Short mmCIF file of C-alpha atoms in Angstrom, two decimals:
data_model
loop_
_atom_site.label_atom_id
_atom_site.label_comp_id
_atom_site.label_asym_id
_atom_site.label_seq_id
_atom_site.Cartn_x
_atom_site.Cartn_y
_atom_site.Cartn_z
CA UNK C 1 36.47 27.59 52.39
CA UNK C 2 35.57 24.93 50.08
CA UNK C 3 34.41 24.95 46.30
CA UNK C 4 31.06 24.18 45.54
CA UNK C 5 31.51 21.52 42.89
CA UNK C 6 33.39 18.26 43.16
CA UNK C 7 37.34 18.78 41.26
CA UNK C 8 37.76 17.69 37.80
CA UNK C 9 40.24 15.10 36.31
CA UNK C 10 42.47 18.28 36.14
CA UNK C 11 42.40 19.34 39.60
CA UNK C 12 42.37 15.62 40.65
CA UNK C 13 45.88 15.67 39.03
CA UNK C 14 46.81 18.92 40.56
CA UNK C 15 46.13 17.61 44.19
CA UNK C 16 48.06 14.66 43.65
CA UNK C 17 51.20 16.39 42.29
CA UNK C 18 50.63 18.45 45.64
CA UNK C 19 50.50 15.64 47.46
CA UNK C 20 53.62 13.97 46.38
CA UNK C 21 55.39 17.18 46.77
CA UNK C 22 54.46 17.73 50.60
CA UNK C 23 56.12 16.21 53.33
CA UNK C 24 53.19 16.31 55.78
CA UNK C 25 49.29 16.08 55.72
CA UNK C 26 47.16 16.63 58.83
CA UNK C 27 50.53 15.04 60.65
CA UNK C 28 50.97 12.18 58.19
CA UNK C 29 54.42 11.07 56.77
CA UNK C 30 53.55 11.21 53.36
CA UNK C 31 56.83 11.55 51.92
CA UNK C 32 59.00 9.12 53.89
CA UNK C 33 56.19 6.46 54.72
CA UNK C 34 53.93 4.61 52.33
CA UNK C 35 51.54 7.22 52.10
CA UNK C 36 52.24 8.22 48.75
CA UNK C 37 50.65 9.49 45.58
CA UNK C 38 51.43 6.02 43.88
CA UNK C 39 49.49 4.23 46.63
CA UNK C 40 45.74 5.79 46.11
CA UNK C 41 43.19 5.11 43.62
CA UNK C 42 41.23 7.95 42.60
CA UNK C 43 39.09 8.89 44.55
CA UNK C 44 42.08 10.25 46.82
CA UNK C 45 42.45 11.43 50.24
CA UNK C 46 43.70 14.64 51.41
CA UNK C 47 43.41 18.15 52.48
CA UNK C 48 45.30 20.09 50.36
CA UNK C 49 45.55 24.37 50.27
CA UNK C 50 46.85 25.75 47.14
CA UNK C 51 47.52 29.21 48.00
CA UNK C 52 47.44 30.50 44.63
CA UNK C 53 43.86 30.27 43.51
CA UNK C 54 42.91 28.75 47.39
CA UNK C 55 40.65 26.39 46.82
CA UNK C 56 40.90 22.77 49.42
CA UNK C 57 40.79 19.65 47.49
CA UNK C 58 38.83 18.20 50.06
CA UNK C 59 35.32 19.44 48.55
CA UNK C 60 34.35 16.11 47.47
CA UNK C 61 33.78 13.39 50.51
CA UNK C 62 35.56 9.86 49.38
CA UNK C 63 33.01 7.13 49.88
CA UNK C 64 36.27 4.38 49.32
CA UNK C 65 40.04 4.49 48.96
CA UNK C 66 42.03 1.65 48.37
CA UNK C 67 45.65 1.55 49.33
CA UNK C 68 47.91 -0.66 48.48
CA UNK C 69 51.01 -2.40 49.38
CA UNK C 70 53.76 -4.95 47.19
CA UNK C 71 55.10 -8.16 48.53
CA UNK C 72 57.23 -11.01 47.15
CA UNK C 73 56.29 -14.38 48.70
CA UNK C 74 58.96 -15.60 51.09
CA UNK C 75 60.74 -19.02 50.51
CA UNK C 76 59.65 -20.12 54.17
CA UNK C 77 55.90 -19.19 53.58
CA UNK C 78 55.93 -22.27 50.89
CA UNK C 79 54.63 -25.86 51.72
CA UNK C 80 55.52 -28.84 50.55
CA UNK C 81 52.75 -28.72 47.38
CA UNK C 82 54.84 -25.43 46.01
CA UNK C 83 52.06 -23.19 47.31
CA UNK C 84 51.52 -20.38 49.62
CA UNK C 85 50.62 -22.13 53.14
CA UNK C 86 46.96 -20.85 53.79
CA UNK C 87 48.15 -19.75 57.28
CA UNK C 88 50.27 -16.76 55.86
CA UNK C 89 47.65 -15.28 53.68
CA UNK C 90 46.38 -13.32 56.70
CA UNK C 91 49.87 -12.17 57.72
CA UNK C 92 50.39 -10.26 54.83
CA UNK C 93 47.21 -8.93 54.92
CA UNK C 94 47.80 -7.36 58.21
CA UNK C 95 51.14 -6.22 57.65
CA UNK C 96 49.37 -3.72 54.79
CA UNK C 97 46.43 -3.23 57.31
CA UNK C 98 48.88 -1.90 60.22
CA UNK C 99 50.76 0.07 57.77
CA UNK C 100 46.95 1.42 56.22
CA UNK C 101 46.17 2.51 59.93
CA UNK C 102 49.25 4.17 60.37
CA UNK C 103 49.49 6.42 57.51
CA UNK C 104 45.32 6.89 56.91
CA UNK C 105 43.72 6.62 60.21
CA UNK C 106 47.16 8.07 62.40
CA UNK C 107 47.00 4.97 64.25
CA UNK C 108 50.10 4.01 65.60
CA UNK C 109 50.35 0.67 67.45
CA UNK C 110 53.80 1.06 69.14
CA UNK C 111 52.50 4.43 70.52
CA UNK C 112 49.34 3.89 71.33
CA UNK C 113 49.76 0.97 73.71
CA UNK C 114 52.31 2.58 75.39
CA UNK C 115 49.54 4.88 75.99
CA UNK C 116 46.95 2.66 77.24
CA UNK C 117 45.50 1.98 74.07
CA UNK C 118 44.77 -1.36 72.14
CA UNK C 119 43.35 -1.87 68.66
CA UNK C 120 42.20 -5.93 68.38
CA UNK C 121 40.35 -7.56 65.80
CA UNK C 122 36.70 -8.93 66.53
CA UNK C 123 36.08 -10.70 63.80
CA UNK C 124 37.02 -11.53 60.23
CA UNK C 125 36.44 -13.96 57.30
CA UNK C 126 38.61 -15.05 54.61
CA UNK C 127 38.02 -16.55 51.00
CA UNK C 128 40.95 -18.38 49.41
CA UNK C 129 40.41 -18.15 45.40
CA UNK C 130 43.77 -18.69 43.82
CA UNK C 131 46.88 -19.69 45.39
CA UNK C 132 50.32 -18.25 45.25
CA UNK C 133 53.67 -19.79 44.64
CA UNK C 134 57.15 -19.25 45.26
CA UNK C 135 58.90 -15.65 43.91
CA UNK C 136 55.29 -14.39 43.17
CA UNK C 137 54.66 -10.48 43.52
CA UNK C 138 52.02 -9.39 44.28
CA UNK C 139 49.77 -6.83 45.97
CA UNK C 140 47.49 -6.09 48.93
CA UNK C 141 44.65 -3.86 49.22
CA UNK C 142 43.36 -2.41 52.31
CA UNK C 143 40.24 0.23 52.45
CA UNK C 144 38.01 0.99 55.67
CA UNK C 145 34.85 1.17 56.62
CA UNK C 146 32.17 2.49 58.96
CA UNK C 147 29.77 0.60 60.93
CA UNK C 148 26.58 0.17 59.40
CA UNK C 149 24.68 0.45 62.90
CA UNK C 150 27.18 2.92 64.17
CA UNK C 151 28.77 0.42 66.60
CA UNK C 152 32.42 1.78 67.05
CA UNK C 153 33.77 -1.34 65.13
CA UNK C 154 36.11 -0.30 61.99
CA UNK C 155 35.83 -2.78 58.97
CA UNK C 156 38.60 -3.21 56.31
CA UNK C 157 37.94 -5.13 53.00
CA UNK C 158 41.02 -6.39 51.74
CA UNK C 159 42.18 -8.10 48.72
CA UNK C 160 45.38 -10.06 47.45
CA UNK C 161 46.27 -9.35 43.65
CA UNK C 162 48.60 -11.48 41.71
CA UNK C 163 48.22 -9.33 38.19
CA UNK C 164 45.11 -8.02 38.97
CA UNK C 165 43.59 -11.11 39.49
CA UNK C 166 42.03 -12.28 43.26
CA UNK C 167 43.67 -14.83 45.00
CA UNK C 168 42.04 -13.95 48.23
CA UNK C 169 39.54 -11.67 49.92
CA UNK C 170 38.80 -10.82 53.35
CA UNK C 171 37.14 -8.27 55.98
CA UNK C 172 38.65 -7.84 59.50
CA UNK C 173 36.53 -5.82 61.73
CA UNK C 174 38.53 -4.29 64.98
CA UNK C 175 37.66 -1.98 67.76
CA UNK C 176 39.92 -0.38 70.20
CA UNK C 177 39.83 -1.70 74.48
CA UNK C 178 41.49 0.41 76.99
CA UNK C 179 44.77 -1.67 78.42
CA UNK C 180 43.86 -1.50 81.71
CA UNK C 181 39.81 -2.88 80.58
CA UNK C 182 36.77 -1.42 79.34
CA UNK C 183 34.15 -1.06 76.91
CA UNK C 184 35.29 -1.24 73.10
CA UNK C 185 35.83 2.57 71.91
CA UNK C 186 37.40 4.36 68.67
CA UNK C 187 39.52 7.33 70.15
CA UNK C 188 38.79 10.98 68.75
CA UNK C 189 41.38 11.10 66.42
CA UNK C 190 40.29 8.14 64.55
CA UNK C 191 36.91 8.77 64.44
CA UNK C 192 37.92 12.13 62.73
CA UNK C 193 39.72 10.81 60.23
CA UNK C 194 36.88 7.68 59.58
CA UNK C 195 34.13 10.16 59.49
CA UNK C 196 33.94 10.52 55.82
CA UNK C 197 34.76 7.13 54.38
CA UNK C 198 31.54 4.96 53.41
CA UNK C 199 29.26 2.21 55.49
CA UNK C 200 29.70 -1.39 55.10
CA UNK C 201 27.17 -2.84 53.71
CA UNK C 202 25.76 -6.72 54.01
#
């Protein structure tokens, strides 16, 4: 059962105050993991039943979500100009992405290879714009996307924010490889859960 118009602001709200109140979605930790209210941008992800009225937010399709995560720069990651060394950039990058695949895409990496199942990047390019400096906080973004071709390649634009400003942008693309060798695959489960989230474009 789904409505036949997309929510309003109002039931936007409602979902989300749902959402922080539930400690599982489709399997996901949202309470004790970072899958949180806090860490979505409208439009947000979800399936939520209210059983009062029972209506699903899920009648509108995202076409992006952005989550995000908070860092502080470590004293270690500095170099000798007082700067962020370029080479860490990319860590904390993926250390949002893992977490993003996890909670969004039910993804776990620990699991999953115990299972026979890798996820490795193919590919991905990174623009340095601003650079951080010591005791700087600032954020990550992480969204996915489909193949444009329908190869079974996922692609994640990602951003790092230092008060809402860019100091570097990026898109990995990954695929998934059985352990013991294969053809590149997305498992079931993940192509589920990617089925509604937009193409990337060129």
């Amino acid at each position: 059962m789904t409505r036949k118009q997309a929510p309003g602001n109002g039931q936007i709200a409602e979902c989300l105050a749902d959402f922080s109140r539930m400690t599982e979605i489709n399997g996901l930790p949202a309470a004790s993991g970072g899958l949180t209210a806090s860490t979505f941008h409208v439009p947000v992800f979800g399936y939520f039943l209210r059983q009062a009225d029972a209506y699903f937010c899920v009648s509108f399709k995202i076409m992006t979500m952005e989550y995000s995560k908070s860092y502080i720069v470590k004293d270690e990651h500095i170099d000798v100009q007082g700067i962020m060394d370029g080479l860490y950039y990319p860590f904390y990058m993926e250390w949002c992405r893992h977490d993003f695949i996890r909670d969004v895409l039910g993804f776990d990496f620990e699991t999953e290879a115990k299972n026979g199942v890798y996820m490795v990047l193919s590919s991905y390019s990174l623009h340095f714009l601003r650079s951080l400096k010591k005791g700087d906080e600032f954020t990550v973004t992480c969204s996915v996307y489909r193949d444009r071709i329908g190869m079974p390649k996922l692609h994640f634009k990602q951003a790092i924010l230092l008060n809402n400003k860019a100091m570097a942008k990026a898109v990995f693309s990954g695929t998934c490889v059985p352990a013991s060798g294969g053809r590149p695959y997305l498992p079931e489960s993940v192509l589920v859960r990617l089925q509604d989230f937009s193409v990337l474009e060129d």
